[in-house]
Coordinates of C-alpha atoms in Angstrom, one line a residue:
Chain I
X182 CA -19.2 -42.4 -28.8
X183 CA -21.5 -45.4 -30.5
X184 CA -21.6 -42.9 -33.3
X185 CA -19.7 -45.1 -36.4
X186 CA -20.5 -44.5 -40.2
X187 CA -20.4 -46.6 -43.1
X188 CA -18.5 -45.4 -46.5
X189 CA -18.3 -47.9 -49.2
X190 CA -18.0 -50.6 -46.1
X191 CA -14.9 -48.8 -44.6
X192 CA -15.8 -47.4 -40.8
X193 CA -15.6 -44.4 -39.7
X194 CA -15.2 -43.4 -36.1
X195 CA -14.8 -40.1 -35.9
X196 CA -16.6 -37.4 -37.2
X197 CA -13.5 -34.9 -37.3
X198 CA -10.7 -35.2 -40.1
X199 CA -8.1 -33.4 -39.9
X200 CA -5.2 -32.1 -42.8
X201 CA -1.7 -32.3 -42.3
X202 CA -0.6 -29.6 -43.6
X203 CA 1.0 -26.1 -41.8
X204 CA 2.1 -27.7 -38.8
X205 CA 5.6 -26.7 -37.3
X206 CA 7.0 -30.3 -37.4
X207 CA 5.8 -34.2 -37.4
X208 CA 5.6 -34.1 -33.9
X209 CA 3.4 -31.7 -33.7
X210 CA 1.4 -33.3 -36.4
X211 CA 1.1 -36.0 -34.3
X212 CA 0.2 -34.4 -31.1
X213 CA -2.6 -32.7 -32.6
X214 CA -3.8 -35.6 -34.4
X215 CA -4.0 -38.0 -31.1
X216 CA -6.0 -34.6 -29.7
X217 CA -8.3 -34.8 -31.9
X218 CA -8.9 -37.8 -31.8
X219 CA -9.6 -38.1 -35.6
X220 CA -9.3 -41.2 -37.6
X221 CA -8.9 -39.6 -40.7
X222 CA -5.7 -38.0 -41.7
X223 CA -5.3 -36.4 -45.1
X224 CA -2.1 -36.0 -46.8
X225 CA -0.6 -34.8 -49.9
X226 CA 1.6 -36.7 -52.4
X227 CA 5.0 -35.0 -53.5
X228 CA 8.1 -36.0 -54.8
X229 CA 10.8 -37.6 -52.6
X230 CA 13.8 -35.4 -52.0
X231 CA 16.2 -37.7 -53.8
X232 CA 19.3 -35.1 -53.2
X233 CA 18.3 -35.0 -49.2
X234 CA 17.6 -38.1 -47.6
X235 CA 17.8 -38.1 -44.4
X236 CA 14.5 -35.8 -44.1
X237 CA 12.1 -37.7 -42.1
X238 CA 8.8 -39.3 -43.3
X239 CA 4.9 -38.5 -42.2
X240 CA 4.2 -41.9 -41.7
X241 CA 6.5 -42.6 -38.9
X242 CA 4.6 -40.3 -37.1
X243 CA 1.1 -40.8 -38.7
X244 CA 1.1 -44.7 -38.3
X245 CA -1.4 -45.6 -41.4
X246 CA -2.6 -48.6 -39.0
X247 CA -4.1 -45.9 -36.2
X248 CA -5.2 -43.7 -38.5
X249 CA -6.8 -43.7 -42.3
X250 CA -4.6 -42.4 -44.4
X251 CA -6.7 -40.1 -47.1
X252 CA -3.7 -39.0 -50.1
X253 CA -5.2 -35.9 -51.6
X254 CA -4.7 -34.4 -55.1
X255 CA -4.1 -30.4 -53.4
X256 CA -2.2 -28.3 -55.7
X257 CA -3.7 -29.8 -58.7
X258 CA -5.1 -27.3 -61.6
X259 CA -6.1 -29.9 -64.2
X260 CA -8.2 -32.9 -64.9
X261 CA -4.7 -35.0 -65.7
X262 CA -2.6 -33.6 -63.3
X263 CA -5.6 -35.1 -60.4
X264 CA -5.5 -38.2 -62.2
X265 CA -2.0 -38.9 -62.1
X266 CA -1.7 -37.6 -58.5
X267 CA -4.7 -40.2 -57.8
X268 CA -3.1 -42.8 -59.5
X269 CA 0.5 -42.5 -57.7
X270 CA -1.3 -42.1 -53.9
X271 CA -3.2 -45.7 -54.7
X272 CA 0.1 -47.1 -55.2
X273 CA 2.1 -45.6 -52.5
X274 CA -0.9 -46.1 -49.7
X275 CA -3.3 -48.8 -48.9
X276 CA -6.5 -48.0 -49.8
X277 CA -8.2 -46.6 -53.1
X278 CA -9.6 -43.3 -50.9
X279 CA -9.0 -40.3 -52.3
X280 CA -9.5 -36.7 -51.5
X281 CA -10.0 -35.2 -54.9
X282 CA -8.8 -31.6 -55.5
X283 CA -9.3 -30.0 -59.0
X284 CA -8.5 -26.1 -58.1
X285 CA -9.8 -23.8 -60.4
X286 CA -8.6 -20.2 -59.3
X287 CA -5.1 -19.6 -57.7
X288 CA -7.0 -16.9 -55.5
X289 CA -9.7 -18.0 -54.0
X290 CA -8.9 -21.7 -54.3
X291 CA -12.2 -22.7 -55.5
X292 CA -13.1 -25.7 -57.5
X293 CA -13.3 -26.1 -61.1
X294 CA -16.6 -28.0 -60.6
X295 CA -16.6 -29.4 -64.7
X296 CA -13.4 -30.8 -64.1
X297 CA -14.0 -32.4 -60.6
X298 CA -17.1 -34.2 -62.0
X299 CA -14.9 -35.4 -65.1
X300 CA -12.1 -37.1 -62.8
X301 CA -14.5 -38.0 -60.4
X302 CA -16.5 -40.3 -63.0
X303 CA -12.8 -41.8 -64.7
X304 CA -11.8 -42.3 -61.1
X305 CA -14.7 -44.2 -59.4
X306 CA -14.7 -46.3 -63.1
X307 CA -11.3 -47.0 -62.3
X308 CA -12.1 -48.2 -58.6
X309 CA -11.4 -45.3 -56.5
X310 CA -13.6 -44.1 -53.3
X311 CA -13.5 -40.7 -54.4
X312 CA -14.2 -37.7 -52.1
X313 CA -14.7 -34.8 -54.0
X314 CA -14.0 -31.2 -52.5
X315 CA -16.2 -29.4 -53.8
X316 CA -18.3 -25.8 -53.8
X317 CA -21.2 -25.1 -51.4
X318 CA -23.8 -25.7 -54.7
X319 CA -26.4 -29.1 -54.6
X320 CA -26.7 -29.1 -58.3
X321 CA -22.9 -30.0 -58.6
X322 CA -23.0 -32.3 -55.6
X323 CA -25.6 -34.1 -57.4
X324 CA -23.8 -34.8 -60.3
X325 CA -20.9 -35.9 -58.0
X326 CA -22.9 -38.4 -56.5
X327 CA -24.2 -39.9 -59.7
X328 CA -20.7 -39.7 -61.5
X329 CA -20.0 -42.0 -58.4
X330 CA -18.6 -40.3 -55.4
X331 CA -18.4 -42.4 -52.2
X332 CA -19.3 -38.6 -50.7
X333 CA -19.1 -34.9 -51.2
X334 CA -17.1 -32.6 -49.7
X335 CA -18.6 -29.2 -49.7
X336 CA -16.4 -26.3 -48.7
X337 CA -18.2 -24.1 -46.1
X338 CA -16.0 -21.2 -46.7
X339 CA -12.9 -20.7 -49.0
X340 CA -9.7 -23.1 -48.0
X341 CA -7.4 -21.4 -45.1
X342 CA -9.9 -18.5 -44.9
X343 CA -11.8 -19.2 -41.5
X344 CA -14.9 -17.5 -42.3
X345 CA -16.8 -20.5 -41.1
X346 CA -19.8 -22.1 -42.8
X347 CA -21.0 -19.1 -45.3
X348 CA -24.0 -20.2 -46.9
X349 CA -25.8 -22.9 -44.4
X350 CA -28.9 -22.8 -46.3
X351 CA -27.0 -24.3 -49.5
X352 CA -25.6 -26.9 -47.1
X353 CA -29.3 -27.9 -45.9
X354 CA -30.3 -28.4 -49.6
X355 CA -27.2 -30.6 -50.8
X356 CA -28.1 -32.8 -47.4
X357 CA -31.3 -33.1 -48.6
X358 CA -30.1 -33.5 -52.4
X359 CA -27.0 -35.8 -51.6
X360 CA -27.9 -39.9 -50.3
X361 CA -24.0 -40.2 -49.8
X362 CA -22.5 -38.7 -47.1
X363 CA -21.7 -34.6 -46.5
X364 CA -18.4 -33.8 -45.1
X365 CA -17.7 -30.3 -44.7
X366 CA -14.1 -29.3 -46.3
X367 CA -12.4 -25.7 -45.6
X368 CA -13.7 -22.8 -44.2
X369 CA -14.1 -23.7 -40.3
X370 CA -12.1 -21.1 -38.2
X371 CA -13.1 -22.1 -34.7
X372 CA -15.0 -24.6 -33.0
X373 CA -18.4 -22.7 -33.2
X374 CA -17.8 -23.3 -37.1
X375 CA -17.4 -26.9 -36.7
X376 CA -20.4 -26.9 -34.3
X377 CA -22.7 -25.3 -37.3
X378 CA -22.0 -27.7 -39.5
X379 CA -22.6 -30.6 -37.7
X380 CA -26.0 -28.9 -36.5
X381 CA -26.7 -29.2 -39.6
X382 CA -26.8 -32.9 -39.8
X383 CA -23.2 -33.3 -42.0
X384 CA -21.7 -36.0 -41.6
X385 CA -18.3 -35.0 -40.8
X386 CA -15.7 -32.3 -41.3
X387 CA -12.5 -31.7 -42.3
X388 CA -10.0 -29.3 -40.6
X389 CA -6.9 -28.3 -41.2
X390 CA -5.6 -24.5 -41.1
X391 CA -8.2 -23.6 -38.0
X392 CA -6.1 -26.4 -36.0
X393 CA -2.1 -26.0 -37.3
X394 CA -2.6 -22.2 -37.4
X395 CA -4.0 -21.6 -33.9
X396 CA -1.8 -20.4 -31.4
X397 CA -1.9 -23.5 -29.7
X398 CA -2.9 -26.4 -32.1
X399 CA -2.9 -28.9 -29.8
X400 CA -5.4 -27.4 -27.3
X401 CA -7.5 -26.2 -30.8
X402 CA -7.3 -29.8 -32.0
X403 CA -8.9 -31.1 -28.4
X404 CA -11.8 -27.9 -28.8
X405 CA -12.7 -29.4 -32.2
X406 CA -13.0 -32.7 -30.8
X407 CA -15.6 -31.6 -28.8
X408 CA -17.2 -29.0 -30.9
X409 CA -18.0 -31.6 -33.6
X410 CA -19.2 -34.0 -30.6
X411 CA -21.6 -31.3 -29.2
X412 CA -23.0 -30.3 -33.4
X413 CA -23.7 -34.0 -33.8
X414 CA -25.0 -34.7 -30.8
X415 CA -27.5 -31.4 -30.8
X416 CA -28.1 -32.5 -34.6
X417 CA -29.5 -35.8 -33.5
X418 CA -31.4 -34.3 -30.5
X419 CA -33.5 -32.4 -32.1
X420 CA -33.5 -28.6 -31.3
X421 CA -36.6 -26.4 -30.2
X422 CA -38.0 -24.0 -33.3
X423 CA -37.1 -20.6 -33.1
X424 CA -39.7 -18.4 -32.2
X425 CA -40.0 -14.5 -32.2
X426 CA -41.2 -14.3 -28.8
X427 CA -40.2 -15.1 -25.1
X428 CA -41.9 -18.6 -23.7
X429 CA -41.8 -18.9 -20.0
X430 CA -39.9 -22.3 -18.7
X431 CA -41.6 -21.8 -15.4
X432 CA -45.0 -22.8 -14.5
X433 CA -47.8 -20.0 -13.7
X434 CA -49.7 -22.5 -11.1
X435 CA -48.2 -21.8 -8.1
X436 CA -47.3 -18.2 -8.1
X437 CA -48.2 -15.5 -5.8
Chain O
X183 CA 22.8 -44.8 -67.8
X184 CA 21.3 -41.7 -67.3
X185 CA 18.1 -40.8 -66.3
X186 CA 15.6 -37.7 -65.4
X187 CA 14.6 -38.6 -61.1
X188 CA 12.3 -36.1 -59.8
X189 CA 13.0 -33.4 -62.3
X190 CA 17.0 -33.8 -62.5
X191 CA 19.5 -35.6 -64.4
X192 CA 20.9 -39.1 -62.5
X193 CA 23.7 -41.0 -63.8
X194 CA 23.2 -44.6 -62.5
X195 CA 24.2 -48.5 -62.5
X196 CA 20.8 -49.6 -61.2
X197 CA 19.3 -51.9 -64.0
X198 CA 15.8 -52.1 -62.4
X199 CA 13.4 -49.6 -60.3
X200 CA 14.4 -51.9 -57.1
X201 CA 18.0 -51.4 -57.6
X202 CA 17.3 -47.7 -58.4
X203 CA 15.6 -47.1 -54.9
X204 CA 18.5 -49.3 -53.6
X205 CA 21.2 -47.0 -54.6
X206 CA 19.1 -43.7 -53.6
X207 CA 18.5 -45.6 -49.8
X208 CA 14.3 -45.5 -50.7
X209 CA 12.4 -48.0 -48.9
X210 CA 10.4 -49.1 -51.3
X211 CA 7.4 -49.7 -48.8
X212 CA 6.3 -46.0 -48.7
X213 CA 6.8 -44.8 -52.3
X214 CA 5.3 -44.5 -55.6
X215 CA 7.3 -44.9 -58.8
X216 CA 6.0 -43.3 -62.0
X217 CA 8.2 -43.8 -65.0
X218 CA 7.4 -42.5 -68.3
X219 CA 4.0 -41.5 -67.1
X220 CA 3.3 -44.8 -66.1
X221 CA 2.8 -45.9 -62.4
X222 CA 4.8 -49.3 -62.1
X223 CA 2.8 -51.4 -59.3
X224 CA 5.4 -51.8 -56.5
X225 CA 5.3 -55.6 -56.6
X226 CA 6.9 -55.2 -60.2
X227 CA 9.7 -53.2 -58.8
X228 CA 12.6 -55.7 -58.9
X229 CA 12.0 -56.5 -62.2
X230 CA 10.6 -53.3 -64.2
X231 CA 13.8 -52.7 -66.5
X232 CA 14.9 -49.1 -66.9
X233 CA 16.2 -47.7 -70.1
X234 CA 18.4 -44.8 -70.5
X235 CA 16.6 -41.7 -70.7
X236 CA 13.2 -43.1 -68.9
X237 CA 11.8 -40.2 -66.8
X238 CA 11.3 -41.5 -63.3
X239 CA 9.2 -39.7 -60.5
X240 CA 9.4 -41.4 -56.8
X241 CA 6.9 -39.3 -54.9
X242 CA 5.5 -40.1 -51.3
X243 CA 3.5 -38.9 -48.8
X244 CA 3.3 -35.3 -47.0
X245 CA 2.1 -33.0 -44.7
X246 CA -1.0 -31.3 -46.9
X247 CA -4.4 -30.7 -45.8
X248 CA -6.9 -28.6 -47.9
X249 CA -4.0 -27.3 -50.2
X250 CA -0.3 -26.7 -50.7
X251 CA 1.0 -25.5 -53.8
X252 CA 2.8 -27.6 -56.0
X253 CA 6.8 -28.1 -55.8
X254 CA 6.8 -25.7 -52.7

């Protein structure tokens, strides 16, 4: 659909981006990727198993020239650890994206927000089109956007747990706070959840677990395809206010 | 000479990080190279000279969405 964004001059055609992670094998990586129909692909950076060889790469089933490849910094704990992990995907990839991850508890996989907004500024001095994931809280994505994120990346639930979008009225304010774009990242369980968001004007989402966990990820990859089609496209249309009571559709002149 | 790769000891001839991904069949087109901390851009491969005892790290790109935890 005619529906393309602009981030820091790269386009975007699709509103759905999907992880990598979870799947049962490249192939099916692949399969649910082309599903999608996503053009952003994250991935994480690890180190090469020198003593086994043979194992096969991501990227011959990802091809970086269909898709955009976003390296993320998942996994990392600390402001240094994010930098280096930055630092090596810029070399090994082909663009200066990156999906910036500083985790701050092992359990609920929330972000340490102070040290997010230091390696976001270092990064985005350094060049970087930094995509922060971030918490559901405006104040932080705020700071985000003035330490120079290219956009925010609010979590709508805690990563892998499917609860959906938990606080939509904190996700109204930081679109209203934020000028860069919102992309929601972890939390959607099913489409529905990927619906809400866009409903509520995001600009994207990010989706990992709900697609490689589903029973069938390839036919949960297609469902999110739509579901983020239908949220946008109710987002832009403009939907009735709620009201507490009933308001007949059908015209009283006429009736017997 | 020996060096530390990816966390463990390698013994090696190679005399540069090009030879280095050489001898450990790495096409240099889809990997990183860190060594001592340092990221060595990839056009500077052939002639970056390793020393014995340099820490090397060659990492790539996997499968990882929201999170996986490190060294899994």
């Amino acid at each position: 659909m005619g529906d393309r964004f602009l981030i820091k001059g790269i386009e975007f055609r699709s509103r759905l981006w999907i992880g990598t992670g979870k799947y049962k094998n490249f192939e099916e990586t692949a399969r649910a990727a082309d599903a999608s129909g996503a053009d952003v692909i994250t991935v994480a950076v690890r180190r090469v198993n020198i003593v086994d060889r043979r194992s096969e790469n991501l990227l011959d089933y990802i091809d970086p020239k269909k898709y955009k490849i976003l390296p993320n910094t998942a996994g990392c704990y600390t402001v240094p650890d994010a930098l280096r992990y930055s630092r090596l995907a810029r070399e090994a990839g082909v663009s200066d994206m990156v999906k910036l991850e500083v985790i701050g508890d092992e359990k609920t996989l929330f972000p340490d927000t102070a040290g997010l907004l230091r390696a976001t500024e270092i990064l985005a001095k350094e060049g970087f089109a930094v995509f922060p994931y971030t918490n559901d809280d405006p104040v932080v994505a705020k700071r985000l956007e003035d330490a120079g994120a290219v956009a925010v990346m609010p979590l709508g639930a805690p990563i892998g747990s499917g609860l959906g979008i938990r606080n939509p009225y904190n996700m109204k304010i930081i679109l209203e706070v934020a000028k860069v774009p919102v992309i929601v990242d972890a939390g959607v369980g099913t489409a529905s959840d990927a619906t809400v968001a866009m409903e509520l004007g995001c600009d994207a989402v990010l989706i990992n677990t709900a697609i490689a966990e589903a029973k069938d990820p390839i036919a949960m990859a297609e469902a999110m395809k739509y579901a983020v089609i239908a949220g946008r496209l109710a987002y832009k249309s403009g939907r009735i206010p709620k009201k507490l009571y009933g308001a007949a559709s059908s015209p009283i002149e006429g009736m017997l | 000479m020996r060096l530390k790769v990816n966390g463990g000891d390698y013994e090696t001839k190679a005399e540069t990080i090009g030879q280095l991904l050489g001898e450990l069949e790495i096409m240099p087109e889809r990997v990183a190279v860190e060594v001592n901390l340092e990221v060595i851009k990839r056009a500077d491969f052939g002639n970056y000279g390793l020393k014995d005892g340099d820490v090397v790290e060659i990492i790539y790109f996997v499968g990882g969405g929201e999170i996986w935890a490190i060294d899994s």
